[in-house]
Amino acid sequence: MTPKRKQKLFMFLGLVSLAAIAVGLTLYALRANINLFFSPIQIAAGDAPYERQIRAGGMVREGSVSRNPDSLDVEFTVTDYVEDVRVHYSGILPDLFREGQGVVVVGQLQRDGYIKADQVLARHDENYMPPEVAEALEAAGYSPADFQQKAAKVAKRIEESEAQEGASQY
C-alpha cells in the first residue's frame, strides 16, 4: 500500500469514527427527552422507569380528588379500572378536569409509587381513548370497550349527581 493510499484510509477511518461518535452522542441526548406512555397496569407491573419523564393516562377515580385549600396542590388517582396510580400536581388544572373524565399526566414516577406531575391534560369525552391506552389494555388482556362502557356509566352517574345538586340549590 502506498503512503498516499494509507493516508486516505486513515482519513476515511477518522471521519467514520467521528460520525459514529456524533450519532451516538445525539441519540444519547435524545434518549433523555423521550417521554413514553404507560397505563396504570404497566406502572403497577413495574414497567415504568423511576424519576424519568413519562406520560400516564386513564380516568380520574371518583372521590379521589383532594385539594389543598392553602395552595394549588392537588392529589388525585388515575385508574384504568384495574390498577390505580396516585398523582400529585401543583398548578392550575384544565377546565375540563373532573372526576370520571380521562386525563393524561406528564411527570416523573417516584419511588414511593406516585407520579409527581408537571402537566395535566384533560380529555373532553369519556368515550375517547388514546391509542396508547387502548394498545396497553389489549396487551394486558383487557378490552378497551369494557372500560369505555364503565367510563360512560361513571360519567352518567356524575352528571346525575351534579343535576341533583343544581336542583337542590333552587
GROMACS .gro file of N, CA and C in nm:
model
  510
    1MET      N    1   0.085  -0.116   0.000
    1MET     CA    2   0.000   0.000   0.000
    1MET      C    3   0.091   0.124   0.000
    2THR      N    4   0.058   0.214  -0.087
    2THR     CA    5   0.141   0.334  -0.099
    2THR      C    6   0.110   0.429   0.016
    3PRO      N    7   0.204   0.516   0.050
    3PRO     CA    8   0.179   0.610   0.161
    3PRO      C    9   0.059   0.700   0.135
    4LYS      N   10   0.034   0.736   0.011
    4LYS     CA   11  -0.081   0.822  -0.021
    4LYS      C   12  -0.212   0.748   0.009
    5ARG      N   13  -0.220   0.619  -0.030
    5ARG     CA   14  -0.340   0.538  -0.002
    5ARG      C   15  -0.359   0.517   0.148
    6LYS      N   16  -0.249   0.494   0.217
    6LYS     CA   17  -0.254   0.473   0.361
    6LYS      C   18  -0.309   0.598   0.429
    7GLN      N   19  -0.265   0.715   0.384
    7GLN     CA   20  -0.312   0.841   0.440
    7GLN      C   21  -0.462   0.859   0.415
    8LYS      N   22  -0.511   0.825   0.296
    8LYS     CA   23  -0.653   0.835   0.263
    8LYS      C   24  -0.735   0.738   0.348
    9LEU      N   25  -0.682   0.617   0.369
    9LEU     CA   26  -0.752   0.517   0.451
    9LEU      C   27  -0.767   0.567   0.594
   10PHE      N   28  -0.661   0.621   0.654
   10PHE     CA   29  -0.668   0.674   0.790
   10PHE      C   30  -0.763   0.793   0.798
   11MET      N   31  -0.762   0.877   0.695
   11MET     CA   32  -0.853   0.991   0.690
   11MET      C   33  -0.998   0.942   0.687
   12PHE      N   34  -1.026   0.842   0.605
   12PHE     CA   35  -1.161   0.786   0.593
   12PHE      C   36  -1.204   0.723   0.726
   13LEU      N   37  -1.117   0.643   0.788
   13LEU     CA   38  -1.150   0.580   0.916
   13LEU      C   39  -1.171   0.685   1.025
   14GLY      N   40  -1.095   0.792   1.023
   14GLY     CA   41  -1.112   0.900   1.120
   14GLY      C   42  -1.247   0.969   1.104
   15LEU      N   43  -1.287   0.996   0.980
   15LEU     CA   44  -1.417   1.059   0.955
   15LEU      C   45  -1.532   0.968   0.996
   16VAL      N   46  -1.521   0.840   0.965
   16VAL     CA   47  -1.626   0.744   1.004
   16VAL      C   48  -1.635   0.737   1.156
   17SER      N   49  -1.522   0.736   1.225
   17SER     CA   50  -1.522   0.732   1.371
   17SER      C   51  -1.587   0.858   1.429
   18LEU      N   52  -1.554   0.974   1.376
   18LEU     CA   53  -1.614   1.099   1.423
   18LEU      C   54  -1.765   1.100   1.398
   19ALA      N   55  -1.808   1.051   1.282
   19ALA     CA   56  -1.951   1.046   1.252
   19ALA      C   57  -2.022   0.952   1.348
   20ALA      N   58  -1.962   0.837   1.379
   20ALA     CA   59  -2.022   0.741   1.473
   20ALA      C   60  -2.033   0.802   1.612
   21ILE      N   61  -1.932   0.875   1.655
   21ILE     CA   62  -1.936   0.940   1.786
   21ILE      C   63  -2.045   1.046   1.788
   22ALA      N   64  -2.057   1.125   1.682
   22ALA     CA   65  -2.160   1.229   1.675
   22ALA      C   66  -2.300   1.169   1.679
   23VAL      N   67  -2.322   1.062   1.606
   23VAL     CA   68  -2.454   0.995   1.606
   23VAL      C   69  -2.482   0.938   1.744
   24GLY      N   70  -2.383   0.875   1.805
   24GLY     CA   71  -2.401   0.818   1.939
   24GLY      C   72  -2.436   0.923   2.042
   25LEU      N   73  -2.368   1.037   2.040
   25LEU     CA   74  -2.398   1.145   2.135
   25LEU      C   75  -2.536   1.205   2.111
   26THR      N   76  -2.574   1.217   1.985
   26THR     CA   77  -2.707   1.270   1.953
   26THR      C   78  -2.816   1.176   2.004
   27LEU      N   79  -2.801   1.048   1.981
   27LEU     CA   80  -2.900   0.952   2.030
   27LEU      C   81  -2.906   0.950   2.181
   28TYR      N   82  -2.792   0.963   2.246
   28TYR     CA   83  -2.790   0.965   2.393
   28TYR      C   84  -2.864   1.088   2.444
   29ALA      N   85  -2.844   1.204   2.380
   29ALA     CA   86  -2.912   1.326   2.422
   29ALA      C   87  -3.062   1.316   2.398
   30LEU      N   88  -3.104   1.257   2.289
   30LEU     CA   89  -3.247   1.244   2.259
   30LEU      C   90  -3.315   1.145   2.352
   31ARG      N   91  -3.242   1.046   2.399
   31ARG     CA   92  -3.299   0.944   2.487
   31ARG      C   93  -3.355   1.007   2.614
   32ALA      N   94  -3.290   1.111   2.663
   32ALA     CA   95  -3.335   1.176   2.785
   32ALA      C   96  -3.463   1.257   2.763
   33ASN      N   97  -3.493   1.295   2.640
   33ASN     CA   98  -3.610   1.378   2.612
   33ASN      C   99  -3.732   1.298   2.570
   34ILE      N  100  -3.723   1.169   2.560
   34ILE     CA  101  -3.836   1.087   2.521
   34ILE      C  102  -3.923   1.061   2.644
   35ASN      N  103  -4.052   1.090   2.634
   35ASN     CA  104  -4.142   1.053   2.743
   35ASN      C  105  -4.243   0.952   2.690
   36LEU      N  106  -4.227   0.830   2.733
   36LEU     CA  107  -4.311   0.719   2.687
   36LEU      C  108  -4.441   0.715   2.764
   37PHE      N  109  -4.543   0.654   2.703
   37PHE     CA  110  -4.675   0.644   2.765
   37PHE      C  111  -4.686   0.511   2.840
   38PHE      N  112  -4.740   0.518   2.963
   38PHE     CA  113  -4.763   0.399   3.044
   38PHE      C  114  -4.904   0.406   3.102
   39SER      N  115  -4.972   0.292   3.102
   39SER     CA  116  -5.103   0.284   3.166
   39SER      C  117  -5.083   0.245   3.312
   40PRO      N  118  -5.183   0.263   3.397
   40PRO     CA  119  -5.169   0.221   3.537
   40PRO      C  120  -5.135   0.072   3.552
   41ILE      N  121  -5.182  -0.011   3.460
   41ILE     CA  122  -5.148  -0.154   3.466
   41ILE      C  123  -4.998  -0.172   3.449
   42GLN      N  124  -4.940  -0.101   3.353
   42GLN     CA  125  -4.797  -0.114   3.327
   42GLN      C  126  -4.715  -0.055   3.442
   43ILE      N  127  -4.763   0.054   3.500
   43ILE     CA  128  -4.692   0.115   3.612
   43ILE      C  129  -4.693   0.020   3.732
   44ALA      N  130  -4.808  -0.040   3.760
   44ALA     CA  131  -4.819  -0.134   3.872
   44ALA      C  132  -4.733  -0.258   3.849
   45ALA      N  133  -4.715  -0.296   3.722
   45ALA     CA  134  -4.633  -0.414   3.690
   45ALA      C  135  -4.484  -0.383   3.697
   46GLY      N  136  -4.449  -0.254   3.713
   46GLY     CA  137  -4.308  -0.217   3.723
   46GLY      C  138  -4.241  -0.189   3.590
   47ASP      N  139  -4.320  -0.168   3.485
   47ASP     CA  140  -4.262  -0.143   3.353
   47ASP      C  141  -4.213   0.001   3.336
   48ALA      N  142  -4.265   0.094   3.415
   48ALA     CA  143  -4.229   0.236   3.400
   48ALA      C  144  -4.101   0.266   3.476
   49PRO      N  145  -4.014   0.349   3.418
   49PRO     CA  146  -3.889   0.385   3.487
   49PRO      C  147  -3.915   0.489   3.595
   50TYR      N  148  -3.834   0.484   3.701
   50TYR     CA  149  -3.845   0.580   3.809
   50TYR      C  150  -3.768   0.707   3.774
   51GLU      N  151  -3.823   0.820   3.818
   51GLU     CA  152  -3.759   0.951   3.810
   51GLU      C  153  -3.712   0.987   3.670
   52ARG      N  154  -3.790   0.945   3.570
   52ARG     CA  155  -3.772   0.988   3.431
   52ARG      C  156  -3.906   1.038   3.382
   53GLN      N  157  -3.903   1.130   3.290
   53GLN     CA  158  -4.026   1.190   3.236
   53GLN      C  159  -4.107   1.083   3.162
   54ILE      N  160  -4.231   1.062   3.205
   54ILE     CA  161  -4.322   0.968   3.140
   54ILE      C  162  -4.459   1.034   3.124
   55ARG      N  163  -4.543   0.970   3.044
   55ARG     CA  164  -4.684   1.008   3.034
   55ARG      C  165  -4.765   0.891   3.085
   56ALA      N  166  -4.867   0.919   3.163
   56ALA     CA  167  -4.957   0.816   3.213
   56ALA      C  168  -5.099   0.864   3.192
   57GLY      N  169  -5.187   0.773   3.159
   57GLY     CA  170  -5.324   0.814   3.131
   57GLY      C  171  -5.427   0.717   3.182
   58GLY      N  172  -5.546   0.768   3.197
   58GLY     CA  173  -5.659   0.689   3.242
   58GLY      C  174  -5.771   0.781   3.284
   59MET      N  175  -5.857   0.731   3.369
   59MET     CA  176  -5.971   0.808   3.417
   59MET      C  177  -5.944   0.855   3.560
   60VAL      N  178  -5.996   0.972   3.595
   60VAL     CA  179  -5.984   1.022   3.732
   60VAL      C  180  -6.087   0.947   3.816
   61ARG      N  181  -6.040   0.876   3.917
   61ARG     CA  182  -6.129   0.795   4.000
   61ARG      C  183  -6.223   0.887   4.080
   62GLU      N  184  -6.349   0.845   4.088
   62GLU     CA  185  -6.450   0.919   4.165
   62GLU      C  186  -6.409   0.927   4.311
   63GLY      N  187  -6.423   1.046   4.369
   63GLY     CA  188  -6.394   1.065   4.511
   63GLY      C  189  -6.247   1.069   4.545
   64SER      N  190  -6.159   1.075   4.447
   64SER     CA  191  -6.016   1.070   4.477
   64SER      C  192  -5.948   1.206   4.474
   65VAL      N  193  -6.017   1.308   4.428
   65VAL     CA  194  -5.954   1.440   4.415
   65VAL      C  195  -5.954   1.509   4.551
   66SER      N  196  -5.835   1.549   4.594
   66SER     CA  197  -5.824   1.626   4.718
   66SER      C  198  -5.736   1.748   4.691
   67ARG      N  199  -5.789   1.863   4.725
   67ARG     CA  200  -5.720   1.990   4.702
   67ARG      C  201  -5.674   2.049   4.834
   68ASN      N  202  -5.558   2.109   4.830
   68ASN     CA  203  -5.507   2.181   4.946
   68ASN      C  204  -5.567   2.322   4.942
   69PRO      N  205  -5.643   2.362   5.044
   69PRO     CA  206  -5.709   2.493   5.039
   69PRO      C  207  -5.612   2.612   5.044
   70ASP      N  208  -5.489   2.589   5.091
   70ASP     CA  209  -5.392   2.698   5.105
   70ASP      C  210  -5.299   2.714   4.985
   71SER      N  211  -5.306   2.621   4.890
   71SER     CA  212  -5.216   2.629   4.775
   71SER      C  213  -5.284   2.569   4.652
   72LEU      N  214  -5.210   2.556   4.545
   72LEU     CA  215  -5.263   2.496   4.422
   72LEU      C  216  -5.234   2.346   4.414
   73ASP      N  217  -5.191   2.286   4.524
   73ASP     CA  218  -5.159   2.143   4.526
   73ASP      C  219  -5.286   2.059   4.517
   74VAL      N  220  -5.283   1.959   4.430
   74VAL     CA  221  -5.395   1.868   4.410
   74VAL      C  222  -5.342   1.726   4.406
   75GLU      N  223  -5.414   1.636   4.469
   75GLU     CA  224  -5.385   1.493   4.460
   75GLU      C  225  -5.508   1.424   4.405
   76PHE      N  226  -5.486   1.329   4.315
   76PHE     CA  227  -5.597   1.251   4.261
   76PHE      C  228  -5.543   1.117   4.214
   77THR      N  229  -5.634   1.027   4.183
   77THR     CA  230  -5.598   0.893   4.140
   77THR      C  231  -5.638   0.874   3.995
   78VAL      N  232  -5.545   0.824   3.915
   78VAL     CA  233  -5.572   0.788   3.776
   78VAL      C  234  -5.589   0.637   3.772
   79THR      N  235  -5.696   0.591   3.710
   79THR     CA  236  -5.726   0.449   3.707
   79THR      C  237  -5.761   0.403   3.566
   80ASP      N  238  -5.738   0.276   3.541
   80ASP     CA  239  -5.789   0.214   3.419
   80ASP      C  240  -5.892   0.108   3.458
   81TYR      N  241  -5.942   0.120   3.581
   81TYR     CA  242  -6.041   0.032   3.641
   81TYR      C  243  -5.986  -0.107   3.670
   82VAL      N  244  -5.854  -0.123   3.658
   82VAL     CA  245  -5.787  -0.245   3.702
   82VAL      C  246  -5.684  -0.207   3.808
   83GLU      N  247  -5.599  -0.110   3.778
   83GLU     CA  248  -5.498  -0.061   3.870
   83GLU      C  249  -5.513   0.090   3.886
   84ASP      N  250  -5.461   0.142   3.996
   84ASP     CA  251  -5.466   0.285   4.025
   84ASP      C  252  -5.326   0.340   4.041
   85VAL      N  253  -5.310   0.468   4.007
   85VAL     CA  254  -5.184   0.539   4.029
   85VAL      C  255  -5.218   0.673   4.091
   86ARG      N  256  -5.155   0.706   4.201
   86ARG     CA  257  -5.176   0.833   4.270
   86ARG      C  258  -5.094   0.941   4.200
   87VAL      N  259  -5.151   1.060   4.184
   87VAL     CA  260  -5.084   1.171   4.115
   87VAL      C  261  -5.083   1.292   4.207
   88HIS      N  262  -4.967   1.357   4.218
   88HIS     CA  263  -4.952   1.483   4.291
   88HIS      C  264  -4.922   1.591   4.187
   89TYR      N  265  -4.998   1.699   4.192
   89TYR     CA  266  -4.981   1.807   4.094
   89TYR      C  267  -4.994   1.940   4.165
   90SER      N  268  -4.910   2.034   4.127
   90SER     CA  269  -4.918   2.169   4.182
   90SER      C  270  -4.934   2.266   4.067
   91GLY      N  271  -5.050   2.326   4.057
   91GLY     CA  272  -5.077   2.419   3.949
   91GLY      C  273  -5.226   2.428   3.922
   92ILE      N  274  -5.258   2.502   3.818
   92ILE     CA  275  -5.398   2.519   3.779
   92ILE      C  276  -5.438   2.404   3.687
   93LEU      N  277  -5.544   2.335   3.723
   93LEU     CA  278  -5.592   2.223   3.644
   93LEU      C  279  -5.670   2.272   3.523
   94PRO      N  280  -5.675   2.193   3.415
   94PRO     CA  281  -5.754   2.234   3.298
   94PRO      C  282  -5.903   2.245   3.333
   95ASP      N  283  -5.974   2.326   3.258
   95ASP     CA  284  -6.117   2.346   3.283
   95ASP      C  285  -6.197   2.217   3.272
   96LEU      N  286  -6.154   2.127   3.185
   96LEU     CA  287  -6.227   2.002   3.162
   96LEU      C  288  -6.193   1.893   3.264
   97PHE      N  289  -6.105   1.922   3.358
   97PHE     CA  290  -6.066   1.822   3.459
   97PHE      C  291  -6.179   1.804   3.558
   98ARG      N  292  -6.218   1.678   3.579
   98ARG     CA  293  -6.314   1.644   3.683
   98ARG      C  294  -6.311   1.492   3.703
   99GLU      N  295  -6.375   1.449   3.810
   99GLU     CA  296  -6.380   1.307   3.839
   99GLU      C  297  -6.459   1.236   3.730
  100GLY      N  298  -6.413   1.117   3.693
  100GLY     CA  299  -6.481   1.039   3.590
  100GLY      C  300  -6.437   1.072   3.450
  101GLN      N  301  -6.356   1.176   3.431
  101GLN     CA  302  -6.308   1.215   3.300
  101GLN      C  303  -6.167   1.158   3.278
  102GLY      N  304  -6.131   1.146   3.153
  102GLY     CA  305  -5.999   1.096   3.118
  102GLY      C  306  -5.894   1.204   3.126
  103VAL      N  307  -5.775   1.165   3.171
  103VAL     CA  308  -5.662   1.258   3.178
  103VAL      C  309  -5.536   1.187   3.131
  104VAL      N  310  -5.441   1.268   3.088
  104VAL     CA  311  -5.305   1.223   3.063
  104VAL      C  312  -5.216   1.315   3.145
  105VAL      N  313  -5.131   1.257   3.230
  105VAL     CA  314  -5.040   1.336   3.311
  105VAL      C  315  -4.898   1.315   3.261
  106VAL      N  316  -4.820   1.422   3.262
  106VAL     CA  317  -4.680   1.416   3.225
  106VAL      C  318  -4.601   1.448   3.350
  107GLY      N  319  -4.513   1.356   3.389
  107GLY     CA  320  -4.436   1.377   3.510
  107GLY      C  321  -4.341   1.262   3.536
  108GLN      N  322  -4.296   1.254   3.660
  108GLN     CA  323  -4.198   1.152   3.697
  108GLN      C  324  -4.259   1.056   3.800
  109LEU      N  325  -4.238   0.928   3.778
  109LEU     CA  326  -4.281   0.826   3.874
  109LEU      C  327  -4.179   0.823   3.987
  110GLN      N  328  -4.227   0.844   4.108
  110GLN     CA  329  -4.140   0.847   4.225
  110GLN      C  330  -4.127   0.706   4.284
  111ARG      N  331  -4.025   0.687   4.362
  111ARG     CA  332  -4.000   0.555   4.424
  111ARG      C  333  -4.113   0.515   4.519
  112ASP      N  334  -4.187   0.614   4.572
  112ASP     CA  335  -4.299   0.584   4.662
  112ASP      C  336  -4.422   0.535   4.588
  113GLY      N  337  -4.418   0.534   4.453
  113GLY     CA  338  -4.528   0.480   4.375
  113GLY      C  339  -4.626   0.583   4.322
  114TYR      N  340  -4.602   0.711   4.346
  114TYR     CA  341  -4.691   0.813   4.293
  114TYR      C  342  -4.621   0.888   4.181
  115ILE      N  343  -4.700   0.959   4.102
  115ILE     CA  344  -4.645   1.040   3.992
  115ILE      C  345  -4.647   1.186   4.035
  116LYS      N  346  -4.533   1.249   4.027
  116LYS     CA  347  -4.523   1.393   4.051
  116LYS      C  348  -4.540   1.459   3.915
  117ALA      N  349  -4.659   1.512   3.890
  117ALA     CA  350  -4.695   1.561   3.757
  117ALA      C  351  -4.648   1.704   3.736
  118ASP      N  352  -4.597   1.730   3.616
  118ASP     CA  353  -4.562   1.864   3.573
  118ASP      C  354  -4.674   1.924   3.489
  119GLN      N  355  -4.754   1.836   3.429
  119GLN     CA  356  -4.858   1.881   3.337
  119GLN      C  357  -4.975   1.783   3.344
  120VAL      N  358  -5.097   1.836   3.340
  120VAL     CA  359  -5.218   1.754   3.337
  120VAL      C  360  -5.299   1.795   3.215
  121LEU      N  361  -5.329   1.697   3.131
  121LEU     CA  362  -5.409   1.721   3.011
  121LEU      C  363  -5.542   1.649   3.027
  122ALA      N  364  -5.653   1.718   3.004
  122ALA     CA  365  -5.785   1.658   3.021
  122ALA      C  366  -5.849   1.634   2.885
  123ARG      N  367  -5.922   1.524   2.875
  123ARG     CA  368  -5.996   1.493   2.753
  123ARG      C  369  -6.138   1.541   2.771
  124HIS      N  370  -6.207   1.564   2.660
  124HIS     CA  371  -6.343   1.617   2.668
  124HIS      C  372  -6.451   1.511   2.664
  125ASP      N  373  -6.418   1.389   2.628
  125ASP     CA  374  -6.522   1.288   2.607
  125ASP      C  375  -6.479   1.158   2.672
  126GLU      N  376  -6.566   1.103   2.754
  126GLU     CA  377  -6.530   0.977   2.822
  126GLU      C  378  -6.526   0.859   2.725
  127ASN      N  379  -6.582   0.874   2.606
  127ASN     CA  380  -6.580   0.764   2.509
  127ASN      C  381  -6.449   0.758   2.432
  128TYR      N  382  -6.373   0.867   2.432
  128TYR     CA  383  -6.246   0.869   2.360
  128TYR      C  384  -6.139   0.801   2.444
  129MET      N  385  -6.060   0.717   2.379
  129MET     CA  386  -5.949   0.654   2.447
  129MET      C  387  -5.826   0.668   2.357
  130PRO      N  388  -5.717   0.727   2.409
  130PRO     CA  389  -5.598   0.742   2.325
  130PRO      C  390  -5.550   0.606   2.275
  131PRO      N  391  -5.493   0.602   2.156
  131PRO     CA  392  -5.445   0.474   2.102
  131PRO      C  393  -5.347   0.404   2.194
  132GLU      N  394  -5.264   0.482   2.266
  132GLU     CA  395  -5.167   0.421   2.357
  132GLU      C  396  -5.237   0.345   2.469
  133VAL      N  397  -5.345   0.403   2.522
  133VAL     CA  398  -5.418   0.337   2.630
  133VAL      C  399  -5.484   0.210   2.578
  134ALA      N  400  -5.548   0.218   2.461
  134ALA     CA  401  -5.614   0.101   2.403
  134ALA      C  402  -5.514  -0.011   2.378
  135GLU      N  403  -5.397   0.023   2.324
  135GLU     CA  404  -5.294  -0.080   2.297
  135GLU      C  405  -5.243  -0.140   2.427
  136ALA      N  406  -5.222  -0.056   2.529
  136ALA     CA  407  -5.173  -0.107   2.658
  136ALA      C  408  -5.274  -0.200   2.722
  137LEU      N  409  -5.404  -0.166   2.713
  137LEU     CA  410  -5.506  -0.252   2.770
  137LEU      C  411  -5.515  -0.384   2.696
  138GLU      N  412  -5.508  -0.378   2.563
  138GLU     CA  413  -5.514  -0.501   2.485
  138GLU      C  414  -5.393  -0.589   2.513
  139ALA      N  415  -5.276  -0.528   2.529
  139ALA     CA  416  -5.155  -0.604   2.559
  139ALA      C  417  -5.165  -0.672   2.695
  140ALA      N  418  -5.238  -0.608   2.788
  140ALA     CA  419  -5.256  -0.666   2.920
  140ALA      C  420  -5.372  -0.766   2.923
  141GLY      N  421  -5.443  -0.782   2.811
  141GLY     CA  422  -5.551  -0.879   2.804
  141GLY      C  423  -5.688  -0.823   2.836
  142TYR      N  424  -5.702  -0.691   2.833
  142TYR     CA  425  -5.830  -0.629   2.863
  142TYR      C  426  -5.886  -0.564   2.738
  143SER      N  427  -6.018  -0.553   2.732
  143SER     CA  428  -6.085  -0.493   2.617
  143SER      C  429  -6.113  -0.346   2.643
  144PRO      N  430  -6.067  -0.255   2.556
  144PRO     CA  431  -6.096  -0.113   2.575
  144PRO      C  432  -6.246  -0.083   2.576
  145ALA      N  433  -6.326  -0.162   2.507
  145ALA     CA  434  -6.471  -0.139   2.504
  145ALA      C  435  -6.531  -0.153   2.644
  146ASP      N  436  -6.480  -0.248   2.722
  146ASP     CA  437  -6.529  -0.266   2.859
  146ASP      C  438  -6.505  -0.140   2.942
  147PHE      N  439  -6.388  -0.081   2.925
  147PHE     CA  440  -6.354   0.037   3.002
  147PHE      C  441  -6.432   0.159   2.955
  148GLN      N  442  -6.462   0.166   2.826
  148GLN     CA  443  -6.541   0.277   2.774
  148GLN      C  444  -6.683   0.271   2.830
  149GLN      N  445  -6.739   0.149   2.840
  149GLN     CA  446  -6.872   0.134   2.897
  149GLN      C  447  -6.872   0.175   3.045
  150LYS      N  448  -6.768   0.131   3.116
  150LYS     CA  449  -6.759   0.165   3.258
  150LYS      C  450  -6.741   0.316   3.275
  151ALA      N  451  -6.661   0.377   3.189
  151ALA     CA  452  -6.639   0.523   3.195
  151ALA      C  453  -6.769   0.597   3.165
  152ALA      N  454  -6.847   0.547   3.070
  152ALA     CA  455  -6.974   0.611   3.036
  152ALA      C  456  -7.071   0.604   3.155
  153LYS      N  457  -7.072   0.491   3.226
  153LYS     CA  458  -7.158   0.478   3.344
  153LYS      C  459  -7.116   0.576   3.452
  154VAL      N  460  -6.985   0.589   3.474
  154VAL     CA  461  -6.935   0.682   3.575
  154VAL      C  462  -6.972   0.825   3.538
  155ALA      N  463  -6.953   0.861   3.411
  155ALA     CA  464  -6.986   0.996   3.366
  155ALA      C  465  -7.136   1.025   3.383
  156LYS      N  466  -7.219   0.927   3.353
  156LYS     CA  467  -7.364   0.945   3.366
  156LYS      C  468  -7.400   0.966   3.513
  157ARG      N  469  -7.339   0.886   3.601
  157ARG     CA  470  -7.366   0.899   3.744
  157ARG      C  471  -7.322   1.036   3.796
  158ILE      N  472  -7.208   1.086   3.749
  158ILE     CA  473  -7.160   1.217   3.791
  158ILE      C  474  -7.253   1.327   3.741
  159GLU      N  475  -7.296   1.317   3.617
  159GLU     CA  476  -7.389   1.416   3.561
  159GLU      C  477  -7.520   1.418   3.639
  160GLU      N  478  -7.570   1.300   3.677
  160GLU     CA  479  -7.694   1.293   3.754
  160GLU      C  480  -7.676   1.357   3.891
  161SER      N  481  -7.562   1.332   3.956
  161SER     CA  482  -7.540   1.391   4.088
  161SER      C  483  -7.524   1.542   4.078
  162GLU      N  484  -7.460   1.590   3.969
  162GLU     CA  485  -7.447   1.734   3.951
  162GLU      C  486  -7.583   1.797   3.924
  163ALA      N  487  -7.668   1.728   3.848
  163ALA     CA  488  -7.802   1.780   3.821
  163ALA      C  489  -7.885   1.786   3.951
  164GLN      N  490  -7.870   1.685   4.036
  164GLN     CA  491  -7.941   1.684   4.163
  164GLN      C  492  -7.892   1.798   4.254
  165GLU      N  493  -7.760   1.822   4.254
  165GLU     CA  494  -7.706   1.931   4.335
  165GLU      C  495  -7.756   2.065   4.284
  166GLY      N  496  -7.762   2.078   4.150
  166GLY     CA  497  -7.814   2.203   4.092
  166GLY      C  498  -7.961   2.224   4.123
  167ALA      N  499  -8.041   2.117   4.124
  167ALA     CA  500  -8.183   2.128   4.154
  167ALA      C  501  -8.205   2.159   4.303
  168SER      N  502  -8.119   2.107   4.389
  168SER     CA  503  -8.137   2.131   4.533
  168SER      C  504  -8.098   2.274   4.571
  169GLN      N  505  -8.022   2.344   4.487
  169GLN     CA  506  -7.984   2.481   4.518
  169GLN      C  507  -8.101   2.576   4.494
  170TYR      N  508  -8.197   2.539   4.415
  170TYR     CA  509  -8.308   2.629   4.382
  170TYR      C  510  -8.429   2.598   4.459
   0.00000   0.00000   0.00000
